Amino acid sequence: MSTTEQTPARAVPGTRRPEGAVALVTGGSKGIGAAAARALAADGWAVAVGFRGDADGAAATVGAIEEGGGRAISLGGDVAAPDEP
């Protein structure tokens, strides 16, 4: 597996991130989850914004990340019921 040096301001010296890694933030459509998603994107992570019912909130989080130059997508689902669509 290829890795790249982390260069963002909050990176831990000497740590590495796998090439192509994506951070999955459940509950990323609002509140702490949205803030975590934006912070990860600011640190250079590609982010998957998970949501259960607030697609508009997830889209807003993705939009804010993309406006800041980051990469993000939204993913709907319920982590408590993985067998349901």
C-alpha positions as a printed Julia matrix, in Angstrom:
85×3 Matrix{Float64}:
   0.0    0.0    0.0
   1.39   3.38  -0.99
   1.47   6.19   1.56
   2.0    9.92   1.44
   3.36  12.34   4.02
   0.74  14.39   5.82
   1.55  18.06   5.42
  -1.42  19.95   6.92
  -0.84  22.12   9.97
  -2.47  19.62  12.36
  -0.68  16.55  11.03
   1.25  14.54  13.59
   4.95  14.61  12.67
   6.13  11.31  11.2
   2.63   9.94  10.53
   1.48   8.75   7.14
  -1.89   8.53   5.44
  -2.57   5.71   2.95
  -2.72   6.98  -0.63
  -6.34   7.52  -1.63
  -7.61   7.34   1.96
 -11.08   8.72   2.66
 -12.5    9.75   6.04
 -16.05   8.51   6.65
 -17.94  10.8    9.03
 -21.26   9.38  10.21
 -23.73  12.06  11.26
 -21.92  14.52   9.02
 -25.05  16.42   8.02
 -25.12  18.7   11.07
 -23.54  19.68  14.36
 -20.36  18.0   15.54
 -20.32  15.59  12.6
 -20.43  18.43  10.05
 -17.7   20.28  11.94
 -15.56  17.12  12.02
 -16.08  16.6    8.27
 -15.04  20.2    7.53
 -11.99  19.93   9.81
 -10.85  16.69   8.16
 -11.27  18.26   4.72
  -9.25  21.28   5.86
  -6.5   18.83   6.84
  -6.47  17.44   3.31
  -8.68  14.38   3.68
 -11.25  13.39   1.09
 -14.47  13.05   3.09
 -17.57  10.87   2.81
 -20.37  12.66   4.69
 -22.72  10.04   6.11
 -26.35  10.83   6.9
 -29.46   8.91   7.87
 -32.27  11.33   7.06
 -30.92  14.84   6.43
 -29.83  14.72   2.78
 -30.05  18.52   2.51
 -27.76  18.97   5.52
 -25.27  16.49   4.08
 -25.37  18.32   0.75
 -24.69  21.59   2.57
 -21.68  20.05   4.34
 -20.36  18.67   1.03
 -20.91  22.08  -0.58
 -18.99  23.86   2.17
 -16.1   21.42   1.82
 -15.99  21.78  -1.96
 -16.19  25.59  -1.73
 -13.12  25.42   0.49
 -11.26  23.42  -2.15
 -11.8   19.99  -0.58
 -13.25  16.75  -1.95
 -16.42  15.25  -0.5
 -19.46  13.12  -1.26
 -22.59  12.31   0.74
 -23.68   8.77   1.59
 -27.13   7.96   2.92
 -27.71   5.02   5.21
 -28.3    3.84   8.76
 -25.26   2.35  10.48
 -27.58   0.77  13.05
 -29.39  -1.19  10.32
 -26.72  -2.15   7.77
 -28.99  -4.65   5.94
 -31.55  -1.99   5.02
 -31.06   0.23   1.94
